[in-house]
């Protein structure tokens, strides 16, 4: 199975932020969701992949080729969608298409018109009058009309209402039926990714927490609920993080087998959602920071 | 590359037409005003050609402002274009804008000359001298070559501020040196007159070559700045 995207040891520092040796890969024909809280580094990774910002170290290979040495060749096969579409909004969609299309040898007007029809986009209305949903659909239409093999989207559904989000997710699912296409899709709306992603890459405070198939993740993580009397320093250590409440505790484990060995049937095991995983991983990071500052 | 160079005109054609109309009107009104005062204020059209240079540069700045306004640098950086190509097209597009601006000025003058029936040869001579227009273009390219690296390094607003400050400082220093050291000023004047009196078939190629050199160096500096810039 060949990889559409290979990211190895990617690092980048800003004031107050450090992307730390992130590595992951996306096989051809799959959807990868890039998750993480705001400011975790998702957009930085996507911008590095698209050469909008410079990496400090590491390698990015797209279609097996270095993304900088083969920038033009690689970008011809990428469809990119920003979180907030950037374009000349005094133009109509047709005028905007006429500005962008000449950059692509593979531009396909038939695909463009199909997408326009599917998304019911007005061709001659000024882009600045478009709703957020229409603007995002226009950006996707433009990004996909050159038969891109790799679609990179930075939070494409974050500002959209549930109806438009659902419509777009269905569209992405259809798109991936073509096994030559791959999608990298960042979002903090984890439910979207639970629906459509095959792989999940989780970034927390610039560090890679995991990059695995969705099934592996849901097998690995579980929510554990039980009485507070079961918790002590030793048992707490078996969890990613624990939330103690008046009526009992709720915790996230990333080793269900070990937790079962420790607690047996005295606790309840629930499937952890991506949101639960993000929440408890953040809690773990916060606790580590707190412990470090108090000297524990 | 062609798609890149013409994208400004394709996407912003209304602004292009409006800008060129303003330049044309500017030259037209200059002729009208100048006729009333029989060119007493600007007999050699020096002020006029200074106006041509400044207004044409402002016209080209319009496109950078639109780019900044819509943040289209980000959009074009995501297209199949290398950063080097992006920088080179910015220079090429600017030169094309200069040529269009000079064209608009020239047409404005022609309309003025036609309607106000200007026949005075002292006025018509510089207007119909292609060397004068070429030197205007070269002067604009020279200024552009000096300014562009600041634009790529600092963006439009900060870039213009820095260039403005440098130019102000240079002008004040120049005037101060010339006033304080009259012998330098005399030598400088003499040098200018010597250059002018030389055969234009020698001076023009020298001017073209030096402007192209400045543009090339400027392009290389801009490429190296933009290649490592975070957008």
Coordinates of C-alpha atoms in Angstrom, one line a residue:
Chain A
X1 CA 0.0 0.0 0.0
X2 CA 1.6 3.3 -1.1
X3 CA 1.4 6.4 1.0
X4 CA 0.0 9.6 -0.3
X5 CA 1.5 11.6 2.5
X6 CA 4.5 10.9 4.7
X7 CA 5.5 13.3 7.4
X8 CA 8.6 12.6 9.3
X9 CA 10.1 14.3 12.4
X10 CA 8.4 17.6 11.5
X11 CA 9.4 20.5 13.8
X12 CA 8.6 24.2 13.9
X13 CA 8.9 26.8 16.7
X14 CA 7.0 30.0 17.1
X15 CA 7.0 32.3 20.1
X16 CA 5.1 30.2 22.7
X17 CA 4.6 27.2 20.5
X18 CA 6.7 24.2 19.4
X19 CA 5.7 21.5 17.0
X20 CA 7.8 18.7 18.2
X21 CA 9.1 15.9 15.9
X22 CA 5.7 14.9 14.5
X23 CA 5.6 11.9 12.2
X24 CA 2.6 10.2 10.5
X25 CA 1.6 8.8 7.1
X26 CA -1.6 8.6 5.1
X27 CA -2.0 5.6 2.8
X28 CA -3.6 6.1 -0.6
X29 CA -7.4 5.9 -0.8
X30 CA -8.1 6.8 2.8
X31 CA -9.4 9.8 4.9
X32 CA -7.2 11.0 7.7
X33 CA -8.6 13.3 10.4
X34 CA -6.2 15.6 12.1
X35 CA -7.6 16.4 15.5
X36 CA -6.4 18.6 18.4
X37 CA -7.7 21.5 20.4
X38 CA -7.3 25.1 19.1
X39 CA -3.6 26.1 18.9
X40 CA -2.5 22.5 19.1
X41 CA -0.6 22.6 15.8
X42 CA -3.1 21.2 13.2
X43 CA -3.0 24.3 11.0
X44 CA 0.8 24.6 11.3
X45 CA 1.2 21.0 10.0
X46 CA -1.2 21.7 7.1
X47 CA 0.6 24.9 6.3
X48 CA 4.0 23.2 6.3
X49 CA 2.6 20.4 4.0
X50 CA 1.4 23.2 1.6
X51 CA 4.7 25.1 2.0
X52 CA 2.9 28.2 3.3
X53 CA 5.2 28.2 6.3
X54 CA 8.8 26.8 6.6
X55 CA 9.6 23.7 8.6
X56 CA 12.6 23.9 10.8
X57 CA 13.4 20.2 10.5
X58 CA 11.9 17.0 9.2
X59 CA 10.6 15.7 5.8
X60 CA 7.3 15.9 4.0
X61 CA 6.7 13.6 1.1
X62 CA 3.6 13.8 -1.0
X63 CA 3.0 11.0 -3.6
X64 CA 6.5 9.8 -2.6
X65 CA 8.2 13.1 -3.6
X66 CA 9.7 15.8 -1.5
X67 CA 7.1 18.5 -1.3
X68 CA 9.6 21.4 -1.7
X69 CA 11.8 19.9 -4.4
X70 CA 8.8 18.9 -6.5
X71 CA 6.5 21.7 -5.3
X72 CA 4.7 22.6 -8.6
X73 CA 4.4 19.0 -9.7
X74 CA 3.0 17.9 -6.3
X75 CA 0.6 20.9 -6.0
X76 CA -0.9 20.2 -9.3
X77 CA -2.4 17.0 -7.8
X78 CA -3.5 18.7 -4.5
X79 CA -6.8 20.4 -3.8
X80 CA -6.5 22.7 -0.9
X81 CA -9.3 24.3 1.2
X82 CA -8.6 26.9 3.8
X83 CA -10.8 27.2 7.0
X84 CA -11.9 30.6 5.8
X85 CA -11.9 30.7 2.1
X86 CA -9.6 33.3 0.7
X87 CA -10.4 34.8 -2.7
X88 CA -11.2 38.0 -4.5
X89 CA -14.7 38.4 -3.1
X90 CA -15.7 41.1 -5.6
X91 CA -15.8 38.4 -8.2
X92 CA -18.5 36.0 -9.1
X93 CA -17.8 32.3 -8.9
X94 CA -17.4 32.1 -12.7
X95 CA -14.9 35.0 -12.7
X96 CA -13.0 33.4 -9.8
X97 CA -12.9 30.1 -11.7
X98 CA -11.6 31.9 -14.8
X99 CA -8.8 33.3 -12.6
X100 CA -7.8 30.0 -11.0
X101 CA -8.4 27.4 -13.8
X102 CA -5.5 28.5 -16.0
X103 CA -3.1 27.4 -13.2
X104 CA -4.1 23.7 -13.7
X105 CA -3.4 21.6 -16.8
X106 CA -5.9 19.1 -15.6
X107 CA -8.8 21.6 -14.9
X108 CA -12.0 19.9 -15.9
X109 CA -15.0 22.2 -16.6
X110 CA -17.4 19.2 -16.6
X111 CA -16.4 18.3 -13.0
X112 CA -16.7 22.0 -12.0
X113 CA -20.2 22.3 -13.5
X114 CA -21.2 19.0 -11.8
X115 CA -20.1 20.3 -8.4
X116 CA -21.8 23.7 -9.0
X117 CA -25.0 21.9 -9.8
X118 CA -24.7 19.5 -6.9
X119 CA -24.0 22.3 -4.4
X120 CA -26.6 24.6 -6.1
X121 CA -24.1 27.4 -6.3
X122 CA -25.0 30.6 -8.1
X123 CA -22.5 31.3 -10.9
X124 CA -23.0 35.0 -11.3
X125 CA -23.6 36.3 -7.8
X126 CA -20.6 38.1 -6.1
X127 CA -18.7 35.8 -3.7
X128 CA -19.0 38.4 -0.9
X129 CA -22.7 37.8 -0.8
X130 CA -22.3 34.0 -0.2
X131 CA -23.2 32.4 3.1
X132 CA -20.5 30.6 5.0
X133 CA -21.8 27.3 3.7
X134 CA -21.9 28.5 0.1
X135 CA -18.4 30.0 0.5
X136 CA -17.0 26.7 1.7
X137 CA -18.8 24.7 -1.0
X138 CA -17.4 27.2 -3.6
X139 CA -13.9 26.7 -2.2
X140 CA -14.3 22.9 -2.3
X141 CA -15.7 23.2 -5.9
X142 CA -12.6 25.1 -7.0
X143 CA -10.3 22.8 -5.1
X144 CA -11.7 19.7 -6.7
X145 CA -12.3 20.7 -10.3
X146 CA -8.8 19.7 -11.4
X147 CA -9.2 16.1 -10.4
X148 CA -6.9 16.3 -7.4
X149 CA -5.6 13.0 -6.0
X150 CA -5.0 14.5 -2.5
X151 CA -7.4 16.8 -0.9
X152 CA -6.1 18.8 2.1
X153 CA -8.7 20.7 4.1
X154 CA -8.2 22.9 7.2
X155 CA -11.3 22.9 9.4
X156 CA -13.7 22.8 6.4
X157 CA -16.7 22.2 8.6
X158 CA -16.0 24.3 11.6
X159 CA -18.2 27.3 10.8
X160 CA -21.0 25.4 9.1
X161 CA -24.5 24.5 10.2
X162 CA -25.3 20.8 10.8
X163 CA -27.2 20.4 7.5
X164 CA -24.3 21.8 5.3
X165 CA -21.8 19.8 7.4
X166 CA -23.7 16.6 6.8
X167 CA -24.0 17.3 3.1
X168 CA -20.2 17.9 2.9
X169 CA -19.3 14.8 4.9
X170 CA -21.5 12.7 2.6
X171 CA -19.7 14.3 -0.4
X172 CA -16.3 13.4 1.1
X173 CA -17.4 9.9 1.6
X174 CA -18.5 9.6 -2.0
X175 CA -15.3 11.2 -3.1
X176 CA -13.2 8.5 -1.4
X177 CA -14.9 5.8 -3.4
X178 CA -12.3 6.6 -6.0
X179 CA -9.4 4.6 -4.4
X180 CA -6.8 6.9 -5.8
X181 CA -7.9 9.8 -3.8
X182 CA -6.9 10.6 -0.2
X183 CA -8.1 13.3 2.1
X184 CA -6.4 15.0 5.0
X185 CA -8.9 16.9 7.0
X186 CA -8.3 18.8 10.2
X187 CA -11.1 19.5 12.6
X188 CA -11.9 20.0 16.2
X189 CA -15.4 18.7 15.5
X190 CA -14.6 15.1 16.4
X191 CA -18.0 13.7 15.6
X192 CA -17.4 14.6 11.9
X193 CA -14.2 12.6 11.9
X194 CA -15.8 9.7 13.7
X195 CA -18.2 9.5 10.8
X196 CA -15.8 9.6 7.9
X197 CA -12.2 9.2 8.8
X198 CA -10.2 6.0 8.4
X199 CA -7.2 7.3 10.3
X200 CA -7.0 9.7 13.1
X201 CA -3.9 11.8 13.9
X202 CA -4.1 13.5 17.3
X203 CA -1.9 16.5 18.0
X204 CA -1.8 18.0 21.5
X205 CA 0.3 21.1 22.3
X206 CA 2.5 20.4 19.3
X207 CA 3.2 16.8 20.1
X208 CA 1.9 13.7 18.4
X209 CA -0.3 11.7 20.7
X210 CA -1.2 9.0 18.2
X211 CA -1.7 8.4 14.5
X212 CA -3.7 5.2 14.0
X213 CA -6.7 3.7 12.3
X214 CA -10.0 4.6 13.9
X215 CA -10.6 1.0 14.8
X216 CA -7.3 0.7 16.6
X217 CA -8.0 3.8 18.6
X218 CA -11.4 2.6 19.7
X219 CA -9.9 -0.8 20.7
X220 CA -7.1 0.8 22.6
X221 CA -9.0 3.5 24.5
X222 CA -12.0 3.1 26.9
X223 CA -13.9 5.2 29.4
X224 CA -13.9 3.6 32.8
X225 CA -16.4 4.5 35.5
X226 CA -16.4 3.3 39.1
X227 CA -16.6 4.3 42.7
X228 CA -14.1 6.7 44.2
X229 CA -13.0 4.1 46.8
X230 CA -11.2 2.2 44.0
X231 CA -8.9 5.1 43.3
X232 CA -5.5 5.4 45.0
X233 CA -2.1 6.6 43.8
X234 CA -1.3 3.3 42.2
X235 CA -4.6 2.7 40.3
X236 CA -4.8 6.4 39.2
X237 CA -1.5 5.8 37.4
X238 CA -3.1 3.3 35.1
X239 CA -5.3 6.0 33.5
X240 CA -4.5 8.8 31.1
X241 CA -6.4 11.1 33.4
X242 CA -9.1 10.8 36.1
X243 CA -12.1 13.0 36.8
X244 CA -13.3 12.5 40.4
X245 CA -16.9 13.4 41.0
X246 CA -19.1 13.2 44.1
X247 CA -20.8 9.9 43.0
X248 CA -17.7 8.3 41.6
X249 CA -14.9 8.6 39.0
X250 CA -14.6 8.7 35.3
X251 CA -11.3 8.0 33.7
X252 CA -9.7 7.3 30.3
X253 CA -7.5 4.3 29.8
X254 CA -5.3 3.6 26.8
X255 CA -4.7 0.0 27.8
X256 CA -8.1 -1.7 28.3
X257 CA -6.5 -5.1 29.0
X258 CA -4.3 -3.8 31.8
X259 CA -7.2 -1.9 33.3
X260 CA -9.4 -5.0 33.2
X261 CA -6.7 -6.9 35.0
X262 CA -6.5 -4.3 37.7
X263 CA -10.2 -3.6 38.2
X264 CA -12.0 -6.7 36.9
X265 CA -15.7 -6.1 36.7
X266 CA -15.8 -3.7 39.6
X267 CA -15.9 -0.8 37.1
X268 CA -18.0 -0.1 34.0
X269 CA -16.3 0.1 30.6
X270 CA -17.7 2.4 27.9
X271 CA -16.5 3.2 24.4
X272 CA -14.4 6.4 24.4
X273 CA -15.3 8.9 21.8
X274 CA -12.6 11.1 20.2
X275 CA -13.9 14.0 22.2
X276 CA -13.4 11.9 25.4
X277 CA -9.8 11.1 24.3
X278 CA -9.1 14.7 23.6
X279 CA -10.6 15.9 26.8
X280 CA -8.7 13.4 29.0
X281 CA -5.4 13.9 27.2
X282 CA -5.7 17.6 27.7
X283 CA -6.4 17.0 31.3
X284 CA -3.3 14.8 31.6
X285 CA -1.2 17.6 30.1
X286 CA -2.7 20.2 32.4
X287 CA -2.0 17.9 35.4
X288 CA 1.6 17.4 34.3
X289 CA 2.0 21.2 34.1
X290 CA 0.4 21.6 37.5
X291 CA 2.6 18.9 39.0
X292 CA 5.7 20.4 37.5
X293 CA 4.9 23.9 38.8
X294 CA 4.1 22.5 42.3
X295 CA 7.2 20.4 42.4
X296 CA 5.4 16.9 42.5
Chain B
X1 CA 3.7 32.0 -15.7
X2 CA 1.5 33.9 -18.1
X3 CA -1.6 32.9 -16.1
X4 CA 0.2 34.4 -13.0
X5 CA 1.2 37.6 -14.7
X6 CA -2.3 38.3 -16.1
X7 CA -4.2 37.2 -13.0
X8 CA -4.1 40.8 -11.6
X9 CA -5.7 42.0 -14.8
X10 CA -8.2 39.1 -15.1
X11 CA -9.3 39.3 -11.5
X12 CA -9.2 43.1 -11.1
X13 CA -10.1 44.3 -14.5
X14 CA -12.6 46.9 -13.1
X15 CA -9.8 48.4 -10.9
X16 CA -7.5 48.3 -13.9
X17 CA -9.9 50.2 -16.1
X18 CA -10.7 52.7 -13.4
X19 CA -7.0 53.3 -12.6
X20 CA -6.1 53.8 -16.2
X21 CA -9.0 56.2 -16.6
X22 CA -7.8 58.2 -13.7
X23 CA -4.2 58.4 -15.2
X24 CA -5.6 59.4 -18.6
X25 CA -7.7 62.1 -17.0
X26 CA -4.7 63.3 -15.1
X27 CA -2.7 63.9 -18.2
X28 CA -5.7 65.4 -20.0
X29 CA -6.2 67.9 -17.2
X30 CA -2.5 68.6 -17.1
X31 CA -2.6 69.7 -20.8
X32 CA -5.7 71.8 -20.1
X33 CA -4.3 73.5 -17.1
X34 CA -0.9 74.0 -18.7
X35 CA -2.4 75.6 -21.7
X36 CA -4.0 78.2 -19.6
X37 CA -0.7 79.1 -18.0
X38 CA 1.3 78.6 -21.3
X39 CA 3.6 76.1 -19.6
X40 CA 5.2 78.9 -17.7
X41 CA 5.4 76.8 -14.5
X42 CA 6.8 73.7 -16.1
X43 CA 8.3 74.6 -19.4
X44 CA 10.4 71.4 -19.8
X45 CA 7.5 69.2 -18.5
X46 CA 9.8 68.1 -15.6
X47 CA 7.0 68.4 -13.0
X48 CA 4.6 66.6 -15.4
X49 CA 6.9 63.6 -15.9
X50 CA 7.6 63.4 -12.2
X51 CA 3.8 63.3 -11.8
X52 CA 3.7 60.5 -14.5
X53 CA 6.2 58.5 -12.5
X54 CA 4.5 58.9 -9.1
X55 CA 1.0 58.3 -10.4
X56 CA 2.1 55.2 -12.4
X57 CA 3.8 53.8 -9.3
X58 CA 0.6 54.4 -7.3
X59 CA -1.3 52.6 -10.0
X60 CA 0.9 49.5 -9.6
X61 CA 0.6 49.8 -5.8
X62 CA -3.2 49.4 -6.2
X63 CA -2.7 45.8 -7.1
X64 CA -0.5 45.1 -4.1
X65 CA -3.2 46.7 -2.0
X66 CA -5.9 44.4 -3.5
X67 CA -3.6 41.4 -2.9
X68 CA -3.1 42.5 0.7
X69 CA -6.9 43.3 1.2
X70 CA -8.0 39.8 0.0
X71 CA -4.9 38.0 1.4
X72 CA -4.5 36.4 -2.0
X73 CA -0.8 35.6 -1.4
X74 CA -2.1 32.7 0.6
X75 CA -4.4 31.6 -2.2
X76 CA -1.7 31.7 -4.8
X77 CA 0.8 30.0 -2.5
X78 CA -1.6 27.0 -2.5
X79 CA -1.7 26.8 -6.3
X80 CA 0.9 24.9 -8.3
X81 CA 3.3 27.8 -8.4
X82 CA 6.8 27.9 -6.8
X83 CA 7.7 30.9 -4.7
X84 CA 10.3 31.9 -7.2
X85 CA 7.7 32.0 -9.9
X86 CA 5.4 34.1 -7.6
X87 CA 8.2 36.7 -7.1
X88 CA 9.2 36.8 -10.8
X89 CA 5.5 37.3 -11.8
X90 CA 5.1 40.1 -9.3
X91 CA 8.0 42.0 -11.0
X92 CA 6.7 41.2 -14.5
X93 CA 3.1 42.2 -13.7
X94 CA 4.4 45.4 -12.2
X95 CA 6.4 46.2 -15.4
X96 CA 3.3 45.5 -17.4
X97 CA 1.3 47.8 -15.1
X98 CA 3.9 50.6 -15.7
X99 CA 3.7 50.2 -19.4
X100 CA -0.1 50.4 -19.3
X101 CA 0.1 53.4 -17.0
X102 CA 2.5 55.2 -19.4
X103 CA 0.1 54.3 -22.3
X104 CA -2.8 55.8 -20.4
X105 CA -0.8 59.0 -19.8
X106 CA 0.3 59.2 -23.4
X107 CA -3.3 58.7 -24.7
X108 CA -4.5 61.4 -22.2
X109 CA -1.9 63.8 -23.7
X110 CA -2.9 63.0 -27.2
X111 CA -6.6 63.7 -26.5
X112 CA -5.6 66.9 -24.8
X113 CA -3.3 68.0 -27.7
X114 CA -6.1 67.1 -30.2
X115 CA -8.9 68.9 -28.5
X116 CA -6.9 72.0 -27.4
X117 CA -5.0 72.1 -30.7
X118 CA -1.5 72.4 -29.1
X119 CA 1.1 73.2 -31.7
X120 CA 3.9 74.6 -29.6
X121 CA 7.0 72.5 -30.5
X122 CA 8.7 73.2 -27.2
X123 CA 5.9 71.3 -25.5
X124 CA 5.4 68.7 -28.2
X125 CA 9.1 67.8 -28.5
X126 CA 9.4 66.0 -25.1
X127 CA 5.9 64.5 -25.5
X128 CA 6.8 62.8 -28.8
X129 CA 10.4 61.9 -27.7
X130 CA 10.4 58.1 -27.2
X131 CA 13.6 58.4 -25.1
X132 CA 11.7 60.5 -22.5
X133 CA 9.0 57.8 -22.1
X134 CA 11.6 55.1 -22.0
X135 CA 13.6 56.9 -19.3
X136 CA 10.4 57.3 -17.3
X137 CA 9.8 53.6 -17.5
X138 CA 13.4 52.9 -16.5
X139 CA 13.1 55.3 -13.6
X140 CA 10.0 53.4 -12.4
X141 CA 11.6 50.1 -12.8
X142 CA 14.6 51.4 -10.9
X143 CA 12.4 52.6 -8.0
X144 CA 10.5 49.3 -8.1
X145 CA 13.7 47.3 -8.0
X146 CA 14.7 49.3 -4.9
X147 CA 11.3 48.9 -3.2
X148 CA 10.2 45.3 -3.9
X149 CA 12.5 43.5 -1.5
X150 CA 11.0 45.6 1.3
X151 CA 7.5 44.6 0.2
X152 CA 8.4 40.9 0.2
X153 CA 10.2 41.2 3.5
X154 CA 7.8 43.4 5.5
X155 CA 4.5 43.4 3.6
X156 CA 2.8 46.4 2.0
X157 CA 2.2 48.8 4.8
X158 CA 5.5 48.4 6.7
X159 CA 7.4 48.1 3.4
X160 CA 6.0 51.4 2.1
X161 CA 6.8 53.1 5.5
X162 CA 10.4 51.9 5.4
X163 CA 10.9 52.9 1.8
X164 CA 9.3 56.3 2.5
X165 CA 11.6 56.9 5.4
X166 CA 14.7 55.9 3.5
X167 CA 13.7 58.1 0.6
X168 CA 13.0 61.1 2.9
X169 CA 16.2 60.6 4.7
X170 CA 18.1 60.3 1.4
X171 CA 16.5 63.4 -0.1
X172 CA 17.2 65.5 3.0
X173 CA 20.8 64.2 3.1
X174 CA 21.3 64.9 -0.6
X175 CA 20.0 68.4 -0.2
X176 CA 22.1 69.0 2.9
X177 CA 25.2 67.8 1.2
X178 CA 24.6 69.8 -1.9
X179 CA 23.9 73.0 0.0
X180 CA 26.9 72.5 2.4
X181 CA 29.4 71.5 -0.3
X182 CA 28.8 73.6 -3.4
X183 CA 31.8 72.1 -5.2
X184 CA 30.2 68.6 -5.0
X185 CA 26.9 70.1 -6.4
X186 CA 28.8 71.7 -9.2
X187 CA 30.5 68.5 -10.1
X188 CA 27.2 66.6 -9.8
X189 CA 25.5 69.0 -12.2
X190 CA 28.4 68.8 -14.6
X191 CA 28.2 65.1 -14.6
X192 CA 24.5 65.2 -15.4
X193 CA 25.0 67.6 -18.2
X194 CA 27.9 65.5 -19.6
X195 CA 25.7 62.4 -19.5
X196 CA 22.8 64.2 -21.2
X197 CA 25.1 65.7 -23.9
X198 CA 26.4 62.2 -24.7
X199 CA 25.0 60.4 -27.7
X200 CA 21.6 58.9 -26.6
X201 CA 22.6 55.7 -28.5
X202 CA 25.3 55.3 -25.8
X203 CA 23.5 56.6 -22.8
X204 CA 20.2 54.8 -23.3
X205 CA 21.7 51.3 -23.5
X206 CA 23.7 52.1 -20.4
X207 CA 20.5 53.2 -18.6
X208 CA 18.7 50.1 -19.8
X209 CA 21.5 47.8 -18.7
X210 CA 21.9 49.4 -15.3
X211 CA 18.1 49.3 -14.7
X212 CA 18.0 45.6 -15.8
X213 CA 20.9 44.9 -13.5
X214 CA 19.2 46.6 -10.5
X215 CA 15.9 44.7 -11.4
X216 CA 17.8 41.4 -11.5
X217 CA 19.6 41.9 -8.2
X218 CA 16.3 43.0 -6.7
X219 CA 14.5 40.0 -8.0
X220 CA 17.2 37.7 -6.6
X221 CA 17.0 39.4 -3.2
X222 CA 13.2 39.2 -3.2
X223 CA 13.3 35.5 -4.1
X224 CA 15.6 34.6 -1.3
X225 CA 13.5 36.6 1.2
X226 CA 10.2 35.1 0.0
X227 CA 11.5 31.6 -0.3
X228 CA 12.0 31.4 3.5
X229 CA 9.0 33.5 4.5
X230 CA 6.1 32.2 6.6
X231 CA 2.9 33.3 5.0

